[in-house]
mmCIF file with all atom_site columns, C-alpha atoms in Angstrom:
data_model
loop_
_atom_site.group_PDB
_atom_site.id
_atom_site.type_symbol
_atom_site.label_atom_id
_atom_site.label_alt_id
_atom_site.label_comp_id
_atom_site.label_asym_id
_atom_site.label_entity_id
_atom_site.label_seq_id
_atom_site.pdbx_PDB_ins_code
_atom_site.Cartn_x
_atom_site.Cartn_y
_atom_site.Cartn_z
_atom_site.occupancy
_atom_site.B_iso_or_equiv
_atom_site.pdbx_formal_charge
_atom_site.auth_seq_id
_atom_site.auth_comp_id
_atom_site.auth_asym_id
_atom_site.auth_atom_id
_atom_site.pdbx_PDB_model_num
ATOM 1   C CA . MET A 1 1   ? -9.100  4.021   0.567   1.00 0.00 ? 1463 MET A CA 1
ATOM 2   C CA . SER A 1 2   ? -7.656  0.550   0.554   1.00 0.00 ? 1464 SER A CA 1
ATOM 3   C CA . ILE A 1 3   ? -4.286  -0.661  -0.700  1.00 0.00 ? 1465 ILE A CA 1
ATOM 4   C CA . SER A 1 4   ? -2.870  -4.020  0.374   1.00 0.00 ? 1466 SER A CA 1
ATOM 5   C CA . ILE A 1 5   ? 0.685   -5.317  0.324   1.00 0.00 ? 1467 ILE A CA 1
ATOM 6   C CA . THR A 1 6   ? 1.567   -9.010  0.263   1.00 0.00 ? 1468 THR A CA 1
ATOM 7   C CA . PRO A 1 7   ? 4.269   -10.261 2.645   1.00 0.00 ? 1469 PRO A CA 1
ATOM 8   C CA . ALA A 1 8   ? 6.754   -10.503 -0.269  1.00 0.00 ? 1470 ALA A CA 1
ATOM 9   C CA . ALA A 1 9   ? 6.118   -6.891  -1.327  1.00 0.00 ? 1471 ALA A CA 1
ATOM 10  C CA . ASN A 1 10  ? 6.291   -5.763  2.290   1.00 0.00 ? 1472 ASN A CA 1
ATOM 11  C CA . GLU A 1 11  ? 9.690   -7.393  2.726   1.00 0.00 ? 1473 GLU A CA 1
ATOM 12  C CA . ARG A 1 12  ? 11.020  -5.830  -0.496  1.00 0.00 ? 1474 ARG A CA 1
ATOM 13  C CA . MET A 1 13  ? 9.747   -2.354  0.410   1.00 0.00 ? 1475 MET A CA 1
ATOM 14  C CA . ARG A 1 14  ? 11.208  -2.602  3.919   1.00 0.00 ? 1476 ARG A CA 1
ATOM 15  C CA . HIS A 1 15  ? 14.549  -3.616  2.391   1.00 0.00 ? 1477 HIS A CA 1
ATOM 16  C CA . PHE A 1 16  ? 14.543  -0.488  0.178   1.00 0.00 ? 1478 PHE A CA 1
ATOM 17  C CA . LEU A 1 17  ? 13.538  1.734   3.100   1.00 0.00 ? 1479 LEU A CA 1
ATOM 18  C CA . ALA A 1 18  ? 16.241  0.265   5.346   1.00 0.00 ? 1480 ALA A CA 1
ATOM 19  C CA . SER A 1 19  ? 18.883  0.989   2.697   1.00 0.00 ? 1481 SER A CA 1
ATOM 20  C CA . THR A 1 20  ? 17.721  4.634   2.461   1.00 0.00 ? 1482 THR A CA 1
ATOM 21  C CA . PRO A 1 21  ? 16.892  5.786   6.008   1.00 0.00 ? 1483 PRO A CA 1
ATOM 22  C CA . ALA A 1 22  ? 16.239  9.384   4.894   1.00 0.00 ? 1484 ALA A CA 1
ATOM 23  C CA . ALA A 1 23  ? 13.335  8.301   2.665   1.00 0.00 ? 1485 ALA A CA 1
ATOM 24  C CA . ALA A 1 24  ? 9.893   9.516   3.733   1.00 0.00 ? 1486 ALA A CA 1
ATOM 25  C CA . GLY A 1 25  ? 8.302   6.323   2.422   1.00 0.00 ? 1487 GLY A CA 1
ATOM 26  C CA . VAL A 1 26  ? 7.477   4.355   -0.707  1.00 0.00 ? 1488 VAL A CA 1
ATOM 27  C CA . ARG A 1 27  ? 5.723   6.350   -3.417  1.00 0.00 ? 1489 ARG A CA 1
ATOM 28  C CA . PHE A 1 28  ? 2.984   4.380   -5.178  1.00 0.00 ? 1490 PHE A CA 1
ATOM 29  C CA . GLY A 1 29  ? 0.865   5.763   -7.965  1.00 0.00 ? 1491 GLY A CA 1
ATOM 30  C CA . VAL A 1 30  ? 0.344   5.942   -11.686 1.00 0.00 ? 1492 VAL A CA 1
ATOM 31  C CA . LYS A 1 31  ? 1.571   8.032   -14.574 1.00 0.00 ? 1493 LYS A CA 1
ATOM 32  C CA . ARG A 1 32  ? 0.194   8.478   -18.071 1.00 0.00 ? 1494 ARG A CA 1
ATOM 33  C CA . THR A 1 33  ? 2.224   6.365   -20.450 1.00 0.00 ? 1495 THR A CA 1
ATOM 34  C CA . GLY A 1 34  ? 2.269   3.250   -22.571 1.00 0.00 ? 1496 GLY A CA 1
ATOM 35  C CA . CYS A 1 35  ? -0.178  2.060   -25.157 1.00 0.00 ? 1497 CYS A CA 1
ATOM 36  C CA . SER A 1 36  ? -3.065  1.626   -22.711 1.00 0.00 ? 1498 SER A CA 1
ATOM 37  C CA . GLY A 1 37  ? -2.896  4.864   -20.776 1.00 0.00 ? 1499 GLY A CA 1
ATOM 38  C CA . PHE A 1 38  ? -1.422  4.362   -17.276 1.00 0.00 ? 1500 PHE A CA 1
ATOM 39  C CA . ALA A 1 39  ? 1.627   2.687   -15.759 1.00 0.00 ? 1501 ALA A CA 1
ATOM 40  C CA . TYR A 1 40  ? 2.354   2.034   -12.107 1.00 0.00 ? 1502 TYR A CA 1
ATOM 41  C CA . VAL A 1 41  ? 5.083   3.904   -10.266 1.00 0.00 ? 1503 VAL A CA 1
ATOM 42  C CA . VAL A 1 42  ? 6.840   2.481   -7.209  1.00 0.00 ? 1504 VAL A CA 1
ATOM 43  C CA . ASP A 1 43  ? 9.825   4.411   -5.922  1.00 0.00 ? 1505 ASP A CA 1
ATOM 44  C CA . LEU A 1 44  ? 11.361  5.749   -2.748  1.00 0.00 ? 1506 LEU A CA 1
ATOM 45  C CA . ALA A 1 45  ? 10.042  9.193   -1.875  1.00 0.00 ? 1507 ALA A CA 1
ATOM 46  C CA . GLU A 1 46  ? 12.480  11.704  -0.450  1.00 0.00 ? 1508 GLU A CA 1
ATOM 47  C CA . SER A 1 47  ? 9.662   13.845  0.871   1.00 0.00 ? 1509 SER A CA 1
ATOM 48  C CA . MET A 1 48  ? 5.934   14.390  0.842   1.00 0.00 ? 1510 MET A CA 1
ATOM 49  C CA . ASP A 1 49  ? 4.641   16.688  -1.889  1.00 0.00 ? 1511 ASP A CA 1
ATOM 50  C CA . GLU A 1 50  ? 1.559   18.874  -1.789  1.00 0.00 ? 1512 GLU A CA 1
ATOM 51  C CA . GLY A 1 51  ? -1.439  16.687  -2.540  1.00 0.00 ? 1513 GLY A CA 1
ATOM 52  C CA . ASP A 1 52  ? 0.192   13.521  -1.154  1.00 0.00 ? 1514 ASP A CA 1
ATOM 53  C CA . ARG A 1 53  ? -1.370  11.230  1.412   1.00 0.00 ? 1515 ARG A CA 1
ATOM 54  C CA . LEU A 1 54  ? 0.591   9.044   3.768   1.00 0.00 ? 1516 LEU A CA 1
ATOM 55  C CA . LEU A 1 55  ? -0.924  5.598   4.273   1.00 0.00 ? 1517 LEU A CA 1
ATOM 56  C CA . GLU A 1 56  ? 0.558   3.181   6.773   1.00 0.00 ? 1518 GLU A CA 1
ATOM 57  C CA . VAL A 1 57  ? 0.124   -0.267  5.187   1.00 0.00 ? 1519 VAL A CA 1
ATOM 58  C CA . ASP A 1 58  ? 1.354   -3.173  7.304   1.00 0.00 ? 1520 ASP A CA 1
ATOM 59  C CA . GLY A 1 59  ? 4.133   -1.009  8.747   1.00 0.00 ? 1521 GLY A CA 1
ATOM 60  C CA . VAL A 1 60  ? 5.214   0.444   5.399   1.00 0.00 ? 1522 VAL A CA 1
ATOM 61  C CA . PRO A 1 61  ? 4.779   4.198   4.887   1.00 0.00 ? 1523 PRO A CA 1
ATOM 62  C CA . LEU A 1 62  ? 3.073   4.380   1.483   1.00 0.00 ? 1524 LEU A CA 1
ATOM 63  C CA . ILE A 1 63  ? 2.793   7.798   -0.166  1.00 0.00 ? 1525 ILE A CA 1
ATOM 64  C CA . VAL A 1 64  ? 0.025   8.195   -2.754  1.00 0.00 ? 1526 VAL A CA 1
ATOM 65  C CA . SER A 1 65  ? -0.868  11.401  -4.589  1.00 0.00 ? 1527 SER A CA 1
ATOM 66  C CA . ASP A 1 66  ? -4.450  12.589  -4.607  1.00 0.00 ? 1528 ASP A CA 1
ATOM 67  C CA . LYS A 1 67  ? -4.387  12.265  -8.412  1.00 0.00 ? 1529 LYS A CA 1
ATOM 68  C CA . SER A 1 68  ? -3.608  8.541   -8.202  1.00 0.00 ? 1530 SER A CA 1
ATOM 69  C CA . LEU A 1 69  ? -5.912  7.591   -5.323  1.00 0.00 ? 1531 LEU A CA 1
ATOM 70  C CA . ALA A 1 70  ? -9.026  6.751   -7.351  1.00 0.00 ? 1532 ALA A CA 1
ATOM 71  C CA . LEU A 1 71  ? -7.000  4.731   -9.870  1.00 0.00 ? 1533 LEU A CA 1
ATOM 72  C CA . VAL A 1 72  ? -5.223  2.564   -7.283  1.00 0.00 ? 1534 VAL A CA 1
ATOM 73  C CA . ASP A 1 73  ? -7.921  2.156   -4.629  1.00 0.00 ? 1535 ASP A CA 1
ATOM 74  C CA . GLY A 1 74  ? -8.299  -1.546  -3.864  1.00 0.00 ? 1536 GLY A CA 1
ATOM 75  C CA . THR A 1 75  ? -4.976  -2.541  -5.439  1.00 0.00 ? 1537 THR A CA 1
ATOM 76  C CA . VAL A 1 76  ? -2.985  -5.444  -4.012  1.00 0.00 ? 1538 VAL A CA 1
ATOM 77  C CA . ILE A 1 77  ? 0.774   -4.992  -4.487  1.00 0.00 ? 1539 ILE A CA 1
ATOM 78  C CA . ASP A 1 78  ? 2.812   -8.186  -4.726  1.00 0.00 ? 1540 ASP A CA 1
ATOM 79  C CA . PHE A 1 79  ? 6.495   -8.871  -5.416  1.00 0.00 ? 1541 PHE A CA 1
ATOM 80  C CA . GLN A 1 80  ? 7.445   -11.876 -7.524  1.00 0.00 ? 1542 GLN A CA 1
ATOM 81  C CA . ARG A 1 81  ? 10.640  -13.498 -8.725  1.00 0.00 ? 1543 ARG A CA 1
ATOM 82  C CA . HIS A 1 82  ? 10.829  -15.497 -11.957 1.00 0.00 ? 1544 HIS A CA 1
ATOM 83  C CA . GLY A 1 83  ? 14.313  -16.827 -12.591 1.00 0.00 ? 1545 GLY A CA 1
ATOM 84  C CA . LEU A 1 84  ? 16.618  -13.817 -12.780 1.00 0.00 ? 1546 LEU A CA 1
ATOM 85  C CA . ASN A 1 85  ? 13.718  -11.354 -13.032 1.00 0.00 ? 1547 ASN A CA 1
ATOM 86  C CA . ALA A 1 86  ? 12.001  -9.733  -10.065 1.00 0.00 ? 1548 ALA A CA 1
ATOM 87  C CA . SER A 1 87  ? 9.264   -7.118  -10.051 1.00 0.00 ? 1549 SER A CA 1
ATOM 88  C CA . PHE A 1 88  ? 6.267   -5.706  -8.280  1.00 0.00 ? 1550 PHE A CA 1
ATOM 89  C CA . VAL A 1 89  ? 2.967   -7.074  -9.575  1.00 0.00 ? 1551 VAL A CA 1
ATOM 90  C CA . PHE A 1 90  ? -0.317  -5.209  -9.215  1.00 0.00 ? 1552 PHE A CA 1
ATOM 91  C CA . HIS A 1 91  ? -3.816  -6.642  -8.880  1.00 0.00 ? 1553 HIS A CA 1
ATOM 92  C CA . ASN A 1 92  ? -6.028  -3.611  -9.461  1.00 0.00 ? 1554 ASN A CA 1
ATOM 93  C CA . PRO A 1 93  ? -9.827  -3.979  -9.446  1.00 0.00 ? 1555 PRO A CA 1
ATOM 94  C CA . ASN A 1 94  ? -10.121 -0.648  -11.316 1.00 0.00 ? 1556 ASN A CA 1
ATOM 95  C CA . SER A 1 95  ? -8.187  -1.913  -14.340 1.00 0.00 ? 1557 SER A CA 1
ATOM 96  C CA . THR A 1 96  ? -10.414 -2.699  -17.301 1.00 0.00 ? 1558 THR A CA 1
ATOM 97  C CA . GLY A 1 97  ? -7.647  -3.744  -19.676 1.00 0.00 ? 1559 GLY A CA 1
ATOM 98  C CA . GLU A 1 98  ? -3.912  -4.035  -20.235 1.00 0.00 ? 1560 GLU A CA 1
ATOM 99  C CA . CYS A 1 99  ? -1.653  -3.662  -23.217 1.00 0.00 ? 1561 CYS A CA 1
ATOM 100 C CA . GLY A 1 100 ? -0.152  -6.816  -24.706 1.00 0.00 ? 1562 GLY A CA 1
ATOM 101 C CA . CYS A 1 101 ? 3.214   -6.339  -22.993 1.00 0.00 ? 1563 CYS A CA 1
ATOM 102 C CA . GLY A 1 102 ? 1.595   -5.738  -19.586 1.00 0.00 ? 1564 GLY A CA 1
ATOM 103 C CA . GLU A 1 103 ? 3.367   -2.419  -19.017 1.00 0.00 ? 1565 GLU A CA 1
ATOM 104 C CA . SER A 1 104 ? 0.256   -0.240  -18.964 1.00 0.00 ? 1566 SER A CA 1
ATOM 105 C CA . PHE A 1 105 ? -3.434  -0.457  -18.134 1.00 0.00 ? 1567 PHE A CA 1
ATOM 106 C CA . THR A 1 106 ? -6.729  1.289   -18.751 1.00 0.00 ? 1568 THR A CA 1
ATOM 107 C CA . VAL A 1 107 ? -9.653  2.232   -16.537 1.00 0.00 ? 1569 VAL A CA 1
ATOM 108 C CA . SER A 1 108 ? -13.245 2.996   -17.434 1.00 0.00 ? 1570 SER A CA 1
#
């Protein structure tokens, strides 16, 4: 199981965690949605759920559900700013396609 976080994403996640000290970590995974099938989820996790795994990635507690593990294995999480917009960006080797708007992806 391998997930990487760029320095920019690490800084952003640490900022969120520092502002919510009770958080168990950053939840990273996927949900079924969009025109291509899956969308990424990044949020603060209040607690660990059954079926979750805690991964320590460059000092960031990353919580990933067993259901998402195979779909996000190998993903590099980045954080980018473009003008007034800022968002996490995902480089996932498992993705075989994306919808036109870039909000969802498919896997084989």
